[in-house]
Amino acid sequence: MSNYLETTHDVYKEAALTPDIGLCCTTNPIWELPGLKIPKIMQEMNYGCGSTVHARDLTNNPKMLYVGVGGGMELLQFSYFNRQKGGVIGVDVVDEMLDASRKNFKIAEAENDWFKSDFVVLKKGDAMNLPVEDNSIDVAAQNCLFNIFKEDDLKKAIAEMYRVLKPHGRLVMSDPTCEQPMNDALRNDDRLRALCLSGSLPIKDYVKMLTDAGFGTIEIRARKPYRILDPKHYETKELIYIESIEVAAIKDPMPADGPCVFTGKAAIYFGDEDYVDDKNGHILLKNQPLAICDKTAAALASLNRDDIFISESTYHYDGGGCC
């Protein structure tokens, strides 16, 4: 295990033994679902920068995998949509975090009459060597973990997620990102990396890592403020602004002309006809916004029409669309 991964292990070992609210990540609103009560201890151990739980991903009792279990909160939320023995697998390399989750599930059982601890199978494992069979998972997730990995390790972790997903399965993630360059002092600070601060990639690079692994469809679902690294408290000459994004990478076949990446763009046709057909599978109804991937946005722009408006990226995409 490299030094930075050893540091990460120690940080989260301590966070399991002594819960630390806001240790590395922002506090996020907790899903309010009928009949779901999330124990206080799980909320205190919510070491994530967003949510990976989206109801539209979780229909028809999907087999789920969550890597980096934290206090078990998102495992409990996933179980809400499955409610079957072994329906959710949680993997973590930190023994103390696995033990903490087991204890927290007993509390969750007492507070939720529908929940049973055996809905979740906890496994000791490494994100780069998942103890999970090929093509066996419908929905995989990780929250504020992959940003910690350096490039070679990140490639391995993404490749492992791709391996275990079924065709058309989806990897749902929340991670910090940063559009500004970071100096080597920040990048090489093992503790800052473990705290989800100095490993953040630009969104474009983050997406490329996913598409390079073979994911044919990428959805950026949210983009929001996260943290500031300022010269008074960190080894930087300029203020650095970090955001978090929520992303779904879908194991669709890779299109011949490249991946479909949805960054929240839309096209609106406002001409004289009832609709426009671009002859490439996209029909724009008059005055009806159509969500489009970036590839389609570029193709429509190349038509040079004065009756089609294409929005900038909103970095919010909630389904539907052109592809």
mmCIF file of C-alpha atoms in Angstrom, residues 30-322:
data_model
loop_
_atom_site.group_PDB
_atom_site.id
_atom_site.type_symbol
_atom_site.label_atom_id
_atom_site.label_comp_id
_atom_site.label_asym_id
_atom_site.label_seq_id
_atom_site.Cartn_x
_atom_site.Cartn_y
_atom_site.Cartn_z
ATOM 1 C CA ILE A 30 -30.794 13.669 4.178
ATOM 2 C CA TRP A 31 -33.347 11.912 1.989
ATOM 3 C CA GLU A 32 -36.824 12.125 3.503
ATOM 4 C CA LEU A 33 -38.554 8.918 2.440
ATOM 5 C CA PRO A 34 -41.759 7.409 3.887
ATOM 6 C CA GLY A 35 -40.924 5.019 6.694
ATOM 7 C CA LEU A 36 -37.156 5.630 6.525
ATOM 8 C CA LYS A 37 -35.441 6.764 9.720
ATOM 9 C CA ILE A 38 -31.702 7.336 9.547
ATOM 10 C CA PRO A 39 -29.989 6.908 12.923
ATOM 11 C CA LYS A 40 -28.163 9.941 14.262
ATOM 12 C CA ILE A 41 -24.843 8.090 14.307
ATOM 13 C CA MET A 42 -25.152 7.372 10.569
ATOM 14 C CA GLN A 43 -25.736 11.052 9.901
ATOM 15 C CA GLU A 44 -22.679 11.948 11.985
ATOM 16 C CA MET A 45 -20.628 9.494 9.914
ATOM 17 C CA ASN A 46 -21.910 10.771 6.572
ATOM 18 C CA TYR A 47 -18.467 11.280 5.028
ATOM 19 C CA GLY A 48 -19.723 12.197 1.563
ATOM 20 C CA CYS A 49 -19.905 15.288 -0.641
ATOM 21 C CA GLY A 50 -23.329 14.677 -2.219
ATOM 22 C CA SER A 51 -25.805 11.837 -2.699
ATOM 23 C CA THR A 52 -25.594 8.721 -4.825
ATOM 24 C CA VAL A 53 -29.172 7.663 -4.030
ATOM 25 C CA HIS A 54 -31.543 8.472 -6.897
ATOM 26 C CA ALA A 55 -34.939 6.794 -7.031
ATOM 27 C CA ARG A 56 -34.952 6.516 -10.824
ATOM 28 C CA ASP A 57 -31.828 4.331 -10.684
ATOM 29 C CA LEU A 58 -33.363 1.966 -8.168
ATOM 30 C CA THR A 59 -36.444 0.409 -9.751
ATOM 31 C CA ASN A 60 -37.119 -3.353 -10.014
ATOM 32 C CA ASN A 61 -35.011 -4.428 -7.023
ATOM 33 C CA PRO A 62 -31.558 -3.779 -8.456
ATOM 34 C CA LYS A 63 -28.480 -5.570 -7.149
ATOM 35 C CA MET A 64 -26.361 -2.799 -5.640
ATOM 36 C CA LEU A 65 -22.741 -2.234 -4.679
ATOM 37 C CA TYR A 66 -21.409 0.594 -2.528
ATOM 38 C CA VAL A 67 -17.652 1.097 -2.144
ATOM 39 C CA GLY A 68 -16.366 2.957 0.918
ATOM 40 C CA VAL A 69 -19.159 2.244 3.399
ATOM 41 C CA GLY A 70 -18.785 5.167 5.802
ATOM 42 C CA GLY A 71 -21.271 4.784 8.634
ATOM 43 C CA GLY A 72 -23.690 2.832 6.441
ATOM 44 C CA MET A 73 -26.155 5.629 5.686
ATOM 45 C CA GLU A 74 -26.271 5.217 1.928
ATOM 46 C CA LEU A 75 -26.307 1.427 2.286
ATOM 47 C CA LEU A 76 -29.436 1.825 4.404
ATOM 48 C CA GLN A 77 -30.949 4.155 1.815
ATOM 49 C CA PHE A 78 -30.189 1.701 -0.993
ATOM 50 C CA SER A 79 -31.751 -1.118 1.047
ATOM 51 C CA TYR A 80 -34.971 0.901 1.215
ATOM 52 C CA PHE A 81 -35.382 0.298 -2.519
ATOM 53 C CA ASN A 82 -34.449 -3.400 -2.451
ATOM 54 C CA ARG A 83 -35.413 -5.021 0.869
ATOM 55 C CA GLN A 84 -33.981 -8.425 -0.038
ATOM 56 C CA LYS A 85 -31.390 -10.503 1.752
ATOM 57 C CA GLY A 86 -27.999 -9.688 0.249
ATOM 58 C CA GLY A 87 -29.512 -7.120 -2.115
ATOM 59 C CA VAL A 88 -26.813 -4.581 -1.301
ATOM 60 C CA ILE A 89 -23.057 -5.191 -1.052
ATOM 61 C CA GLY A 90 -20.837 -2.804 0.893
ATOM 62 C CA VAL A 91 -17.061 -2.942 0.406
ATOM 63 C CA ASP A 92 -14.413 -1.189 2.502
ATOM 64 C CA VAL A 93 -10.727 -1.686 3.180
ATOM 65 C CA VAL A 94 -10.947 -0.318 6.754
ATOM 66 C CA ASP A 95 -11.944 -3.005 9.291
ATOM 67 C CA GLU A 96 -13.035 -0.435 11.848
ATOM 68 C CA MET A 97 -15.420 1.185 9.357
ATOM 69 C CA LEU A 98 -16.981 -2.179 8.547
ATOM 70 C CA ASP A 99 -17.423 -2.865 12.273
ATOM 71 C CA ALA A 100 -18.985 0.560 12.815
ATOM 72 C CA SER A 101 -21.450 -0.037 9.986
ATOM 73 C CA ARG A 102 -22.477 -3.399 11.429
ATOM 74 C CA LYS A 103 -23.228 -1.742 14.768
ATOM 75 C CA ASN A 104 -25.102 1.073 13.057
ATOM 76 C CA PHE A 105 -27.265 -1.395 11.146
ATOM 77 C CA LYS A 106 -28.456 -2.869 14.461
ATOM 78 C CA ILE A 107 -29.570 0.621 15.488
ATOM 79 C CA ALA A 108 -31.254 1.061 12.110
ATOM 80 C CA GLU A 109 -33.113 -2.216 12.618
ATOM 81 C CA ALA A 110 -34.518 -0.903 15.900
ATOM 82 C CA GLU A 111 -35.652 2.345 14.258
ATOM 83 C CA ASN A 112 -36.996 0.894 10.980
ATOM 84 C CA ASP A 113 -39.408 -2.027 11.162
ATOM 85 C CA TRP A 114 -38.850 -2.887 7.478
ATOM 86 C CA PHE A 115 -35.022 -3.083 7.661
ATOM 87 C CA LYS A 116 -32.958 -6.189 8.370
ATOM 88 C CA SER A 117 -29.178 -6.166 8.687
ATOM 89 C CA ASP A 118 -28.921 -9.109 6.309
ATOM 90 C CA PHE A 119 -30.222 -6.894 3.497
ATOM 91 C CA VAL A 120 -26.584 -5.709 3.355
ATOM 92 C CA VAL A 121 -23.521 -7.900 2.859
ATOM 93 C CA LEU A 122 -20.368 -6.193 4.116
ATOM 94 C CA LYS A 123 -17.070 -7.318 2.599
ATOM 95 C CA LYS A 124 -13.472 -6.424 3.317
ATOM 96 C CA GLY A 125 -12.054 -5.311 0.005
ATOM 97 C CA ASP A 126 -10.060 -2.875 -2.050
ATOM 98 C CA ALA A 127 -11.677 -0.561 -4.616
ATOM 99 C CA MET A 128 -8.959 -1.595 -7.054
ATOM 100 C CA ASN A 129 -9.629 -5.325 -6.508
ATOM 101 C CA LEU A 130 -13.332 -5.665 -5.777
ATOM 102 C CA PRO A 131 -14.481 -8.979 -4.246
ATOM 103 C CA VAL A 132 -17.443 -9.040 -6.645
ATOM 104 C CA GLU A 133 -18.201 -11.157 -9.724
ATOM 105 C CA ASP A 134 -18.113 -9.835 -13.286
ATOM 106 C CA ASN A 135 -21.359 -8.418 -14.734
ATOM 107 C CA SER A 136 -23.298 -8.961 -11.493
ATOM 108 C CA ILE A 137 -24.280 -5.447 -10.336
ATOM 109 C CA ASP A 138 -27.093 -3.180 -11.559
ATOM 110 C CA VAL A 139 -26.097 -0.036 -9.651
ATOM 111 C CA ALA A 140 -22.658 0.659 -8.176
ATOM 112 C CA ALA A 141 -21.851 3.761 -6.162
ATOM 113 C CA GLN A 142 -19.079 5.630 -4.414
ATOM 114 C CA ASN A 143 -19.204 8.929 -2.547
ATOM 115 C CA CYS A 144 -16.149 11.129 -2.100
ATOM 116 C CA LEU A 145 -13.692 8.247 -2.526
ATOM 117 C CA PHE A 146 -12.369 8.179 -6.072
ATOM 118 C CA ASN A 147 -11.087 11.771 -5.869
ATOM 119 C CA ILE A 148 -8.571 10.515 -3.314
ATOM 120 C CA PHE A 149 -6.880 8.156 -5.787
ATOM 121 C CA LYS A 150 -3.894 9.134 -7.891
ATOM 122 C CA GLU A 151 -4.205 8.608 -11.633
ATOM 123 C CA ASP A 152 -3.084 4.991 -12.000
ATOM 124 C CA ASP A 153 -5.104 3.872 -8.988
ATOM 125 C CA LEU A 154 -8.148 5.829 -10.182
ATOM 126 C CA LYS A 155 -8.010 4.064 -13.549
ATOM 127 C CA LYS A 156 -7.934 0.694 -11.761
ATOM 128 C CA ALA A 157 -10.862 1.606 -9.507
ATOM 129 C CA ILE A 158 -13.025 2.766 -12.422
ATOM 130 C CA ALA A 159 -12.095 -0.320 -14.446
ATOM 131 C CA GLU A 160 -13.172 -2.508 -11.509
ATOM 132 C CA MET A 161 -16.545 -0.781 -11.327
ATOM 133 C CA TYR A 162 -16.970 -1.265 -15.076
ATOM 134 C CA ARG A 163 -16.071 -4.945 -14.732
ATOM 135 C CA VAL A 164 -18.658 -5.764 -12.070
ATOM 136 C CA LEU A 165 -21.545 -3.858 -13.678
ATOM 137 C CA LYS A 166 -24.071 -5.608 -15.879
ATOM 138 C CA PRO A 167 -24.576 -4.250 -19.414
ATOM 139 C CA HIS A 168 -26.485 -0.962 -19.085
ATOM 140 C CA GLY A 169 -25.710 -0.913 -15.367
ATOM 141 C CA ARG A 170 -24.742 2.402 -13.857
ATOM 142 C CA LEU A 171 -21.998 3.768 -11.660
ATOM 143 C CA VAL A 172 -23.338 6.631 -9.547
ATOM 144 C CA MET A 173 -20.777 8.926 -7.949
ATOM 145 C CA SER A 174 -20.284 12.087 -5.975
ATOM 146 C CA ASP A 175 -16.816 13.643 -5.928
ATOM 147 C CA PRO A 176 -15.065 16.975 -5.466
ATOM 148 C CA THR A 177 -13.753 18.608 -8.648
ATOM 149 C CA CYS A 178 -11.589 21.653 -9.271
ATOM 150 C CA GLU A 179 -11.104 23.675 -12.444
ATOM 151 C CA GLN A 180 -8.010 25.511 -11.173
ATOM 152 C CA PRO A 181 -4.517 24.021 -11.243
ATOM 153 C CA MET A 182 -3.120 22.874 -7.907
ATOM 154 C CA ASN A 183 0.567 23.075 -7.092
ATOM 155 C CA ASP A 184 2.653 20.015 -6.312
ATOM 156 C CA ALA A 185 2.739 20.808 -2.596
ATOM 157 C CA LEU A 186 -1.037 20.434 -2.417
ATOM 158 C CA ARG A 187 -1.213 17.460 -4.781
ATOM 159 C CA ASN A 188 1.459 15.585 -2.843
ATOM 160 C CA ASP A 189 0.058 16.280 0.626
ATOM 161 C CA ASP A 190 -1.181 12.825 1.612
ATOM 162 C CA ARG A 191 -3.466 14.063 4.375
ATOM 163 C CA LEU A 192 -5.128 16.724 2.199
ATOM 164 C CA ARG A 193 -5.716 14.062 -0.427
ATOM 165 C CA ALA A 194 -7.238 11.767 2.200
ATOM 166 C CA LEU A 195 -9.483 14.646 3.288
ATOM 167 C CA CYS A 196 -10.944 14.909 -0.234
ATOM 168 C CA LEU A 197 -9.288 18.248 -1.009
ATOM 169 C CA SER A 198 -6.150 17.990 -3.115
ATOM 170 C CA GLY A 199 -7.002 15.097 -5.442
ATOM 171 C CA SER A 200 -9.836 16.929 -7.207
ATOM 172 C CA LEU A 201 -9.754 16.829 -11.020
ATOM 173 C CA PRO A 202 -11.321 19.219 -13.541
ATOM 174 C CA ILE A 203 -14.708 17.939 -14.696
ATOM 175 C CA LYS A 204 -13.454 17.365 -18.252
ATOM 176 C CA ASP A 205 -10.623 15.136 -17.000
ATOM 177 C CA TYR A 206 -12.955 13.318 -14.609
ATOM 178 C CA VAL A 207 -15.383 12.526 -17.432
ATOM 179 C CA LYS A 208 -12.557 11.402 -19.730
ATOM 180 C CA MET A 209 -11.401 8.867 -17.137
ATOM 181 C CA LEU A 210 -14.900 7.369 -17.235
ATOM 182 C CA THR A 211 -15.259 7.299 -20.993
ATOM 183 C CA ASP A 212 -11.732 5.916 -21.422
ATOM 184 C CA ALA A 213 -12.859 2.989 -19.260
ATOM 185 C CA GLY A 214 -15.661 2.285 -21.752
ATOM 186 C CA PHE A 215 -18.735 3.987 -20.290
ATOM 187 C CA GLY A 216 -20.796 5.113 -23.308
ATOM 188 C CA THR A 217 -23.133 7.515 -21.493
ATOM 189 C CA ILE A 218 -22.255 10.063 -18.819
ATOM 190 C CA GLU A 219 -24.809 12.150 -16.919
ATOM 191 C CA ILE A 220 -23.725 15.107 -14.799
ATOM 192 C CA ARG A 221 -26.639 15.489 -12.433
ATOM 193 C CA ALA A 222 -25.501 18.237 -10.073
ATOM 194 C CA ARG A 223 -22.661 20.687 -9.566
ATOM 195 C CA LYS A 224 -22.380 22.707 -6.379
ATOM 196 C CA PRO A 225 -19.942 24.603 -4.133
ATOM 197 C CA TYR A 226 -17.779 22.487 -1.846
ATOM 198 C CA ARG A 227 -14.639 23.973 -0.256
ATOM 199 C CA ILE A 228 -12.043 26.748 -0.421
ATOM 200 C CA LEU A 229 -8.278 26.356 -0.111
ATOM 201 C CA ASP A 230 -6.975 29.786 0.868
ATOM 202 C CA PRO A 231 -3.415 31.106 1.288
ATOM 203 C CA LYS A 232 -3.873 31.670 5.044
ATOM 204 C CA HIS A 233 -4.508 28.012 5.791
ATOM 205 C CA TYR A 234 -3.011 26.073 2.882
ATOM 206 C CA GLU A 235 0.193 26.090 0.870
ATOM 207 C CA THR A 236 -1.144 28.081 -2.071
ATOM 208 C CA LYS A 237 -0.594 31.615 -3.352
ATOM 209 C CA GLU A 238 -4.127 31.937 -4.687
ATOM 210 C CA LEU A 239 -7.578 31.049 -3.452
ATOM 211 C CA ILE A 240 -8.709 27.704 -4.898
ATOM 212 C CA TYR A 241 -12.417 26.958 -5.302
ATOM 213 C CA ILE A 242 -13.507 23.319 -5.152
ATOM 214 C CA GLU A 243 -16.917 22.072 -6.258
ATOM 215 C CA SER A 244 -18.645 18.715 -5.947
ATOM 216 C CA ILE A 245 -20.473 16.959 -8.747
ATOM 217 C CA GLU A 246 -22.916 14.081 -8.881
ATOM 218 C CA VAL A 247 -22.401 11.854 -11.914
ATOM 219 C CA ALA A 248 -23.830 8.657 -13.381
ATOM 220 C CA ALA A 249 -21.664 6.646 -15.784
ATOM 221 C CA ILE A 250 -23.732 4.088 -17.683
ATOM 222 C CA LYS A 251 -22.284 0.893 -19.160
ATOM 223 C CA ASP A 252 -23.878 1.483 -22.541
ATOM 224 C CA PRO A 253 -22.064 0.456 -25.721
ATOM 225 C CA MET A 254 -19.686 3.156 -26.878
ATOM 226 C CA PRO A 255 -21.231 4.939 -29.911
ATOM 227 C CA ALA A 256 -19.096 4.952 -33.057
ATOM 228 C CA ASP A 257 -18.876 8.744 -32.902
ATOM 229 C CA GLY A 258 -17.932 8.860 -29.223
ATOM 230 C CA PRO A 259 -19.682 8.913 -25.845
ATOM 231 C CA CYS A 260 -22.877 10.791 -25.021
ATOM 232 C CA VAL A 261 -21.986 13.231 -22.238
ATOM 233 C CA PHE A 262 -24.894 15.131 -20.729
ATOM 234 C CA THR A 263 -23.799 18.356 -19.026
ATOM 235 C CA GLY A 264 -27.236 19.917 -18.835
ATOM 236 C CA LYS A 265 -27.549 21.452 -22.302
ATOM 237 C CA ALA A 266 -30.899 21.847 -24.043
ATOM 238 C CA ALA A 267 -32.057 22.773 -27.546
ATOM 239 C CA ILE A 268 -35.200 24.805 -28.246
ATOM 240 C CA TYR A 269 -36.653 25.047 -31.748
ATOM 241 C CA PHE A 270 -38.685 28.237 -32.282
ATOM 242 C CA GLY A 271 -39.231 28.292 -36.067
ATOM 243 C CA ASP A 272 -42.356 28.235 -38.229
ATOM 244 C CA GLU A 273 -42.846 24.464 -38.623
ATOM 245 C CA ASP A 274 -44.250 22.064 -36.040
ATOM 246 C CA TYR A 275 -40.915 20.330 -35.583
ATOM 247 C CA VAL A 276 -37.398 19.856 -36.945
ATOM 248 C CA ASP A 277 -35.908 16.434 -37.719
ATOM 249 C CA ASP A 278 -32.117 16.547 -37.989
ATOM 250 C CA LYS A 279 -32.093 13.093 -39.667
ATOM 251 C CA ASN A 280 -29.808 11.819 -36.901
ATOM 252 C CA GLY A 281 -32.482 10.616 -34.509
ATOM 253 C CA HIS A 282 -33.367 13.940 -32.913
ATOM 254 C CA ILE A 283 -36.757 15.571 -33.336
ATOM 255 C CA LEU A 284 -37.211 19.046 -31.892
ATOM 256 C CA LEU A 285 -40.841 19.978 -31.302
ATOM 257 C CA LYS A 286 -41.649 23.675 -31.581
ATOM 258 C CA ASN A 287 -41.079 25.542 -28.314
ATOM 259 C CA GLN A 288 -40.318 22.313 -26.403
ATOM 260 C CA PRO A 289 -36.894 22.178 -24.738
ATOM 261 C CA LEU A 290 -35.027 18.955 -25.481
ATOM 262 C CA ALA A 291 -32.158 17.821 -23.280
ATOM 263 C CA ILE A 292 -29.168 17.029 -25.473
ATOM 264 C CA CYS A 293 -25.716 15.621 -24.966
ATOM 265 C CA ASP A 294 -22.717 17.771 -25.782
ATOM 266 C CA LYS A 295 -22.099 15.816 -28.992
ATOM 267 C CA THR A 296 -25.611 16.506 -30.256
ATOM 268 C CA ALA A 297 -25.308 20.155 -29.210
ATOM 269 C CA ALA A 298 -22.251 20.518 -31.432
ATOM 270 C CA ALA A 299 -23.994 18.773 -34.351
ATOM 271 C CA LEU A 300 -27.068 21.027 -34.093
ATOM 272 C CA ALA A 301 -24.883 24.128 -33.833
ATOM 273 C CA SER A 302 -23.107 23.107 -37.038
ATOM 274 C CA LEU A 303 -26.431 23.393 -38.904
ATOM 275 C CA ASN A 304 -26.131 27.185 -38.497
ATOM 276 C CA ARG A 305 -29.882 27.618 -38.127
ATOM 277 C CA ASP A 306 -31.285 30.841 -36.730
ATOM 278 C CA ASP A 307 -34.337 29.120 -35.233
ATOM 279 C CA ILE A 308 -32.630 26.677 -32.842
ATOM 280 C CA PHE A 309 -31.313 27.904 -29.500
ATOM 281 C CA ILE A 310 -28.746 25.794 -27.652
ATOM 282 C CA SER A 311 -28.196 26.539 -23.988
ATOM 283 C CA GLU A 312 -24.900 26.534 -22.159
ATOM 284 C CA SER A 313 -24.136 23.611 -19.839
ATOM 285 C CA THR A 314 -26.144 23.866 -16.636
ATOM 286 C CA TYR A 315 -24.427 20.824 -15.076
ATOM 287 C CA HIS A 316 -27.824 19.538 -14.056
ATOM 288 C CA TYR A 317 -29.368 16.625 -15.924
ATOM 289 C CA ASP A 318 -32.339 14.610 -14.706
ATOM 290 C CA GLY A 319 -33.053 12.190 -17.527
ATOM 291 C CA GLY A 320 -34.842 12.067 -20.845
ATOM 292 C CA GLY A 321 -33.119 13.751 -23.705
ATOM 293 C CA CYS A 322 -31.894 12.955 -27.150
#
